[in-house]
Coordinates of C-alpha atoms and ligand atoms in Angstrom, one line a residue:
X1 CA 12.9 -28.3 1.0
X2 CA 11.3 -30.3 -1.8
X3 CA 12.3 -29.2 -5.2
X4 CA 8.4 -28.1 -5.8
X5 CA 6.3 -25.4 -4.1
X6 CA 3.1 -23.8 -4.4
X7 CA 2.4 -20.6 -6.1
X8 CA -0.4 -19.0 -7.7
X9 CA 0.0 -18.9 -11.2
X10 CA -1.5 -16.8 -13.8
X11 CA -1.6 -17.4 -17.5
X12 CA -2.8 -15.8 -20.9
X13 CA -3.2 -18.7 -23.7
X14 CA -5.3 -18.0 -26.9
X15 CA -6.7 -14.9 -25.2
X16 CA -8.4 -16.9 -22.2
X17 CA -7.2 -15.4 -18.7
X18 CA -6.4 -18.2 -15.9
X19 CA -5.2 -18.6 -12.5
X20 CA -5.0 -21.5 -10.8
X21 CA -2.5 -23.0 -7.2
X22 CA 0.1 -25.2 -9.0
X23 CA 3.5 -26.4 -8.4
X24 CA 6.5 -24.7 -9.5
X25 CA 10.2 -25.7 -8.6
X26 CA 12.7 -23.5 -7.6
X27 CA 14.6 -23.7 -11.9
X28 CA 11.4 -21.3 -12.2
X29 CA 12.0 -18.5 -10.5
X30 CA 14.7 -16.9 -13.6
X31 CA 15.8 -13.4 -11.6
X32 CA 17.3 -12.2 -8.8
X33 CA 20.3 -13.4 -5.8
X34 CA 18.8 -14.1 -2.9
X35 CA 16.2 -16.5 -2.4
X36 CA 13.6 -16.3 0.6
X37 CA 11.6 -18.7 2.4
X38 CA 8.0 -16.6 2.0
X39 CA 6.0 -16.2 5.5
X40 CA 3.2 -14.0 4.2
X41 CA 2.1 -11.6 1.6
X42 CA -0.7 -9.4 1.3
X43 CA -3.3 -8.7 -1.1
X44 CA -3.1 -5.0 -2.4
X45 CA -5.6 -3.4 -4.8
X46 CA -2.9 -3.5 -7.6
X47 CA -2.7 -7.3 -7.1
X48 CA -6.8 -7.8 -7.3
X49 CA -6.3 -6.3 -11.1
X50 CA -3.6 -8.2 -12.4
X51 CA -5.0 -11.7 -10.9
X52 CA -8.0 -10.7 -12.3
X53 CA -6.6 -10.0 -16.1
X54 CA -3.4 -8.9 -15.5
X55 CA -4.4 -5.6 -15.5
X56 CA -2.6 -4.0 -18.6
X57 CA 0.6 -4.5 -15.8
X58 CA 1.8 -7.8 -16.5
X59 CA 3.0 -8.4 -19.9
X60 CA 4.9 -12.2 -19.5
X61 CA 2.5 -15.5 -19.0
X62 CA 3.1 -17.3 -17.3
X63 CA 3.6 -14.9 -14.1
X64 CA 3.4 -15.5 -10.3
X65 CA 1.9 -12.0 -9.0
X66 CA 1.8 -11.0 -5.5
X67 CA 3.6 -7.3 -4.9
X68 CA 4.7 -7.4 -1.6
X69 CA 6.3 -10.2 1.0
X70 CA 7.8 -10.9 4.0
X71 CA 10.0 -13.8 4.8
X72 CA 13.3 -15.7 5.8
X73 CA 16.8 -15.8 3.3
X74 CA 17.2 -19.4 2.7
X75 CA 20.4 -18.8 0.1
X76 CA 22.0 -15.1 -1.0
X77 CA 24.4 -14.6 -3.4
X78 CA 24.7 -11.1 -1.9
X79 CA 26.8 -11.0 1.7
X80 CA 24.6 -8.2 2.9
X81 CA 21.8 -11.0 3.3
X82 CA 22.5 -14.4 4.7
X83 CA 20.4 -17.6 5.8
X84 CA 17.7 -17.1 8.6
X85 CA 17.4 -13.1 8.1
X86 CA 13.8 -11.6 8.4
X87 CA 13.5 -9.4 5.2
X88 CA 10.6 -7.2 3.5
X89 CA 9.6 -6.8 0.1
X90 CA 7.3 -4.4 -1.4
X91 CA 7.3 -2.7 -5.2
X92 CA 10.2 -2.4 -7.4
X93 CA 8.0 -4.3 -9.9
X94 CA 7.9 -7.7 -8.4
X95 CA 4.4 -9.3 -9.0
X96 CA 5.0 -6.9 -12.0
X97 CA 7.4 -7.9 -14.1
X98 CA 9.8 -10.4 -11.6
X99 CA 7.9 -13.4 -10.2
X100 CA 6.2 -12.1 -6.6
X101 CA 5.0 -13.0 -3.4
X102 CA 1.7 -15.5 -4.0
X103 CA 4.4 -18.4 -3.7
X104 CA 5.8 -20.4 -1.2
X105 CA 9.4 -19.4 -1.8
X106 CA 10.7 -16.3 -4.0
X107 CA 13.9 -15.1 -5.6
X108 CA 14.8 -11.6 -5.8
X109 CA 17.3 -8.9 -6.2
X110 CA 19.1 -8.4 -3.1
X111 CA 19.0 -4.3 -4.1
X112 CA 15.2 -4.5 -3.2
X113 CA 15.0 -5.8 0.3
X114 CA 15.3 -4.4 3.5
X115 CA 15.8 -6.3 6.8
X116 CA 12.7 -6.7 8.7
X117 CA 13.3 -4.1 11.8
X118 CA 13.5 -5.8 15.4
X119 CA 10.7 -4.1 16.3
X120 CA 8.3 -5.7 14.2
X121 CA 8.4 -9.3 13.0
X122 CA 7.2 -10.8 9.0
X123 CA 3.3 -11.2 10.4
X124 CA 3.4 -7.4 11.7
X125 CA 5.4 -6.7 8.4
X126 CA 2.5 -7.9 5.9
X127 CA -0.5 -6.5 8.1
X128 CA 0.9 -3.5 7.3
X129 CA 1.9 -4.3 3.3
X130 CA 2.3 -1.8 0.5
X131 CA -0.7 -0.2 1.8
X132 CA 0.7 0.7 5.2
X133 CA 4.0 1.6 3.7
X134 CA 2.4 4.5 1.4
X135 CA 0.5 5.3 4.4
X136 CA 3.6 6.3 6.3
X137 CA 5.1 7.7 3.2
X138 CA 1.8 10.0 2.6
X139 CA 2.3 11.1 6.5
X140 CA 6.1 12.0 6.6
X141 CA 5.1 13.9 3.2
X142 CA 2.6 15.8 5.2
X143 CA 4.9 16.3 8.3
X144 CA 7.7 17.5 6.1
X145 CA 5.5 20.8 6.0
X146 CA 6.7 21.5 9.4
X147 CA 10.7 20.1 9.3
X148 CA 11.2 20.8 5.9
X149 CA 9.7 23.7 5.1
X150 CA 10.2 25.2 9.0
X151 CA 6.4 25.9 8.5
X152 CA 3.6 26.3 11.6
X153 CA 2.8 22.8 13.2
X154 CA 0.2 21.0 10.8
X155 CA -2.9 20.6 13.1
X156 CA -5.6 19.6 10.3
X157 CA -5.3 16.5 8.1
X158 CA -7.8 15.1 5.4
X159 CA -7.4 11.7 4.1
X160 CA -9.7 10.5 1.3
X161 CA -10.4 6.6 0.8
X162 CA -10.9 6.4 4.9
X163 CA -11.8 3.3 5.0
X164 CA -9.4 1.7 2.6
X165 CA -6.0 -0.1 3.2
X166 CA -3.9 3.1 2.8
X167 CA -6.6 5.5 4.3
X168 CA -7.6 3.2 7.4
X169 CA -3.6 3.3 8.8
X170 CA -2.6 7.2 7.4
X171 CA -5.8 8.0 9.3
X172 CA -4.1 5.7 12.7
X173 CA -0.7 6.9 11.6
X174 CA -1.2 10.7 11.1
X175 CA -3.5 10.9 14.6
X176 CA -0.8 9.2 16.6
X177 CA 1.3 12.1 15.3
X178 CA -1.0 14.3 17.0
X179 CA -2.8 15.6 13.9
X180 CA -6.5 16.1 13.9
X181 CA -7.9 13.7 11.5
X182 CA -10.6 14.4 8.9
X183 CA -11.8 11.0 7.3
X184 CA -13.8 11.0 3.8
X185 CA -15.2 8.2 3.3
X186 CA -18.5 6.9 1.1
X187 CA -18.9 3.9 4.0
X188 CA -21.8 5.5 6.2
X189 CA -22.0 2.4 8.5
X190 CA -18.1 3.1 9.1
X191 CA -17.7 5.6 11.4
X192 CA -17.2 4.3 14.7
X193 CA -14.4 2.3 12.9
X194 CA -12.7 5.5 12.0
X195 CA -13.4 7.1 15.2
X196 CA -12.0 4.4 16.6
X197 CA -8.4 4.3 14.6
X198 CA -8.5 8.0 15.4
X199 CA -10.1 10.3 13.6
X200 CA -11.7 13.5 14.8
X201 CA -14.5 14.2 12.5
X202 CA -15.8 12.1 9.2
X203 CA -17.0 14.1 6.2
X204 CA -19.1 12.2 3.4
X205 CA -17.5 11.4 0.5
X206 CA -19.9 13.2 -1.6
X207 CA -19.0 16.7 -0.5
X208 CA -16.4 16.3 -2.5
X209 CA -18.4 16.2 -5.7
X210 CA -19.7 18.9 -8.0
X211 CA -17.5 22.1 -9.6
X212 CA -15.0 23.8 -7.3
X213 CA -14.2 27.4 -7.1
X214 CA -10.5 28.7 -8.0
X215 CA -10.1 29.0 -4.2
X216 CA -12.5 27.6 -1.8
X217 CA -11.7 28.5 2.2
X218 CA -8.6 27.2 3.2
X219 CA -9.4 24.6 5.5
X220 CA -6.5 21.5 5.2
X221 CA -2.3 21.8 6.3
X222 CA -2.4 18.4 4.6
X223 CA -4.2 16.3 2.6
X224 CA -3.7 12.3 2.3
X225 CA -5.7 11.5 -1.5
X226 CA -6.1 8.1 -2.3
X227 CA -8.6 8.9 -4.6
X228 CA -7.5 11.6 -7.0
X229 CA -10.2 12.4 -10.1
X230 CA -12.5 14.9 -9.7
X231 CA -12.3 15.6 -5.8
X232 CA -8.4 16.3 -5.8
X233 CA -9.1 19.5 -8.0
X234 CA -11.7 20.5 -4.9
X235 CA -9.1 19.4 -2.0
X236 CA -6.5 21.5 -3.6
X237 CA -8.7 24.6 -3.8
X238 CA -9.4 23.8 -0.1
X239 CA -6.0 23.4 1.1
X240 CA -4.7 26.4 3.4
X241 CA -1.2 28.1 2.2
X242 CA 1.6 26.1 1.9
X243 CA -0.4 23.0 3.0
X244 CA 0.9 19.5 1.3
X245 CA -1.0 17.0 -0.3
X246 CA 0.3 13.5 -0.8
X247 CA -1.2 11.8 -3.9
X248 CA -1.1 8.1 -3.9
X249 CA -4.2 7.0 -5.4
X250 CA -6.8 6.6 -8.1
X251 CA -9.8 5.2 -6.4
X252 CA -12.0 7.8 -8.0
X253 CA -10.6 8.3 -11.4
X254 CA -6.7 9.5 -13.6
X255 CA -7.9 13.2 -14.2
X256 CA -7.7 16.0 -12.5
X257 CA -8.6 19.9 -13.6
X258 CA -7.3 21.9 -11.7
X259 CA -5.5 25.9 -12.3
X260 CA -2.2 27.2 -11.1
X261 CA -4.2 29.3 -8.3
X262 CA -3.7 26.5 -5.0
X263 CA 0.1 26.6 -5.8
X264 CA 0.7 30.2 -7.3
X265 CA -1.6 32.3 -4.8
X266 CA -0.9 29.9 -1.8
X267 CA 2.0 27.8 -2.3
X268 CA 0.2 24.7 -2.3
X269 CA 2.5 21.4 -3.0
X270 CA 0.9 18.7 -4.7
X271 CA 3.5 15.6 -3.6
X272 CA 3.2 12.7 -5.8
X273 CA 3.6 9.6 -3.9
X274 CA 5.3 6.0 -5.5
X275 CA 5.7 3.2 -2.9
X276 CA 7.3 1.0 -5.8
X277 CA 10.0 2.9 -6.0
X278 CA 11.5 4.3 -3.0
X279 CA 14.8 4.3 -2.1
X280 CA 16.2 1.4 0.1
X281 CA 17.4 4.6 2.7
X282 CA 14.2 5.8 2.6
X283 CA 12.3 2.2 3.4
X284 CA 14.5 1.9 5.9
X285 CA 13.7 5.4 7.9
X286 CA 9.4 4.8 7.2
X287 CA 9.5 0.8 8.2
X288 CA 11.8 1.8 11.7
X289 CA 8.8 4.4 12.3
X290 CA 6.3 1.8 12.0
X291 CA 6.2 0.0 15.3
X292 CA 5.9 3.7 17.4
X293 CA 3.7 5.0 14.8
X294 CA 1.7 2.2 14.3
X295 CA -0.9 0.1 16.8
X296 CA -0.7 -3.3 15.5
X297 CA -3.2 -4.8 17.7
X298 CA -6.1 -2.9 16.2
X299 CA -4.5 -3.9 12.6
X300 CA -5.1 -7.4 13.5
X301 CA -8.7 -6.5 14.4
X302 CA -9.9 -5.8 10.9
X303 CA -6.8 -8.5 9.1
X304 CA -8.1 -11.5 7.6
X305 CA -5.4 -14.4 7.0
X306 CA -6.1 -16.2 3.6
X307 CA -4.9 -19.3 2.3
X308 CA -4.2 -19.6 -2.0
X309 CA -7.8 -20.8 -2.3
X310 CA -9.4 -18.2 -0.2
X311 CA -7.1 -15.5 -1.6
X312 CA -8.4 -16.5 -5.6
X313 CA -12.1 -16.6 -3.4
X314 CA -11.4 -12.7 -2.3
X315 CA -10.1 -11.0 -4.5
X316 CA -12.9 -10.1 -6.6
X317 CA -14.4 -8.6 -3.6
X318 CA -11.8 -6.2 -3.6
X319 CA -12.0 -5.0 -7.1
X320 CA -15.8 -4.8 -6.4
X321 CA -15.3 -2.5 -3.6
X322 CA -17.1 -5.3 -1.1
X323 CA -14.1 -6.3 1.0
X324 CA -13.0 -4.3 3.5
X325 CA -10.4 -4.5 5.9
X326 CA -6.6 -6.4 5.2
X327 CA -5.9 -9.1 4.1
X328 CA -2.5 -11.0 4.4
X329 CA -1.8 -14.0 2.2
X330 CA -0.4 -17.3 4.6
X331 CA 1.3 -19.9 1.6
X332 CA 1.4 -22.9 4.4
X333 CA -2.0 -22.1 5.5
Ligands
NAP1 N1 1.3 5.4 -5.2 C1 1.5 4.3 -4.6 O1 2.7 3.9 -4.4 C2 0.4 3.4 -4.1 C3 0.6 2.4 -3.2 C4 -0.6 1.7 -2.7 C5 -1.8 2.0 -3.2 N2 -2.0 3.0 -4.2 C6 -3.3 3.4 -4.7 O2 -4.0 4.0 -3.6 C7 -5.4 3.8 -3.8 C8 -5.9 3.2 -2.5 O3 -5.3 1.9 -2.3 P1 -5.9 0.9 -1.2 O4 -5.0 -0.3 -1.2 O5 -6.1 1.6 0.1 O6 -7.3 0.5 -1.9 P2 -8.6 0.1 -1.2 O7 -8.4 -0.7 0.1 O8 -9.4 -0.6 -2.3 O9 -9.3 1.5 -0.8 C9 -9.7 2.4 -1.6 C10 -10.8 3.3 -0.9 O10 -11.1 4.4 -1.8 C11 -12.5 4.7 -1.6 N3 -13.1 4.7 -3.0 C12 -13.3 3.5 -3.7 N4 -13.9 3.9 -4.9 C13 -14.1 5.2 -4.9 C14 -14.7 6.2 -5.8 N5 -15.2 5.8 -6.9 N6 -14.6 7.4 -5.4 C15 -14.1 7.8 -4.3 N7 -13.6 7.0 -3.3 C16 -13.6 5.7 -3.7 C17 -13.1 3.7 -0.7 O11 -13.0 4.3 0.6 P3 -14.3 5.0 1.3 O12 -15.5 4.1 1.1 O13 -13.9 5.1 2.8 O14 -14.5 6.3 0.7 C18 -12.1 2.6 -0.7 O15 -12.1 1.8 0.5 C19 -5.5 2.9 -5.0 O16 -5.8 3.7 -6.1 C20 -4.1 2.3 -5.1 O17 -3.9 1.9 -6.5 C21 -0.9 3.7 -4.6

């Protein structure tokens, strides 16, 4: 390789935000033992903030973002990695507060990768992303309500944000499990999509609005929220006894207002959900249940491929709520 590479980079001089494609060489990339030819990345709702302003996350300029990656080991001073192996990349505060994935090459602490699983490959790896990652981490949380907690089979499932990058694969994720899928979403002109990934019925986003009762009929054995705020309090009301809901998200807002009553009267378990910081054993078990869980083919249906240029292009989409679909970041494209 040439001693330079491309990488988005973002900087914060005199108060003025930029990002711009530049060159950086490898004497740049300060932390981490193993470093990895990058094959693709993915654009993540996290990343759309920080390139737009850094997003109150990233507090060192100049940063390369980018929060999850696939990609081959070029050099590792760790002997559990060497040259040529496949690995994956998500959280642990790269494209936080270690450089990240919108680069050509990366280096990183071999204590946050995983080997990419024969099964799947780096493409397969980065349609899927952080996004489908806490997708299959919201589903095993809802799933746990049968192995776990030797509880009846969970038949209904609601997941909020339908149409977004977590919602759109837990919704694929939790009906290949056999689960019948209710999908919120605010998208009207969405539904065959959803039908199509496998969900049973689509409720509008807007019956979650409004006051909620102490207990409301308990309709849900698990709940998937990537949108916490105000509808969580009325999900959690709604949730039968001893249902789980996986919180990931904060689409619609930080606060909740909820009472003890879902958890005291019915055993309701609200299970918080961090991707960033999973354990490796754990990454492990969810990314060797992605290729039977997962049907990459329909994936690739609604995944764009973006160089640099286009990425800087779309993100502001994103944070707008006007993109829809993945999208995976190719550095040689
Ligand atoms: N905890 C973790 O480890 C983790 C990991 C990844 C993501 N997340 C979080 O999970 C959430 C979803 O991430 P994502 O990548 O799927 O984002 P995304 O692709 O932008 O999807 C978010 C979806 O939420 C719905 N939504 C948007 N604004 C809303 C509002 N004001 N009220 C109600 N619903 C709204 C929309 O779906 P509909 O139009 O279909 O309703 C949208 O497609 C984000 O908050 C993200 O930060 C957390």
């Amino acid at each position: 390789m040439s001693d330079k590479f491309k990488a988005i980079v973002i900087n914060n001089q005199n108060d003025k935000f930029s990002r711009d494609l530049k060159e950086i060489s490898k004497s740049d990339l300060k932390d981490g033992n193993v470093f990895v030819k990058i094959d693709y990345s993915s654009l993540n709702y996290k990343d759309a903030l920080i390139l737009n302003d850094g997003g109150k996350i990233v507090r060192k300029f100049p940063f390369v973002p980018g929060i999850d990656f696939s990609g081959k080991v070029v050099e590792s001073e760790d002997s559990k990695f060497k040259k040529d192996d496949d690995i994956i990349l998500t959280g642990f505060r790269v494209g936080e507060s270690y450089f990240g994935g919108f680069a050509q090459y990366a280096k990183v602490d071999s204590n946050f990768l995983i080997k990419t699983p024969k099964e799947l490959d780096n493409h397969k790896a980065m349609m899927m992303g952080t996004a489908g990652f806490t997708a299959l981490q919201c589903a095993f949380a809802v799933k746990a309500r049968e192995e776990l907690l030797l509880g009846e089979k969970v038949k209904d499932v609601l997941v909020t944000g339908a149409t977004g990058g977590v919602g759109s694969i837990a919704v694929m994720i939790l009906s290949k499990m056999g689960y019948d899928v209710h999908a919120v979403t605010g998208k009207k002109d969405k539904n065959e999509y959803l039908k199509d990934l496998g969900a049973k019925n689509i409720i509008d986003r807007k019956e979650f609005d409004g006051e909620s009762k102490l207990l409301e009929k308990g309709t849900w054995d698990g709940v998937v929220d990537t949108v916490g705020g105000a509808s969580l309090t009325k999900i959690l009301a709604q949730t039968k006894p001893n249902g789980i809901v996986a919180s990931c998200g904060n689409a619609g807002g930080i606060k909740i207002n909820t009472t003890v009553m879902p958890f005291i009267i019915r055993g309701v378990k609200l299970w918080g959900i961090d991707s960033s910081g999973a354990s490796i054993k754990r990454r492990e078990f969810l990314w060797n249940e992605a290729s039977k869980l997962i049907d990459f083919a329909k994936i690739q249906s609604f995944t764009k491929e973006l160089s640099f240029t286009e990425l800087l292009d779309t993100y502001p989409k994103l944070l707008k709520g006007e993109y829809f679909g993945r999208a995976i970041v190719n550095p040689n494209k």
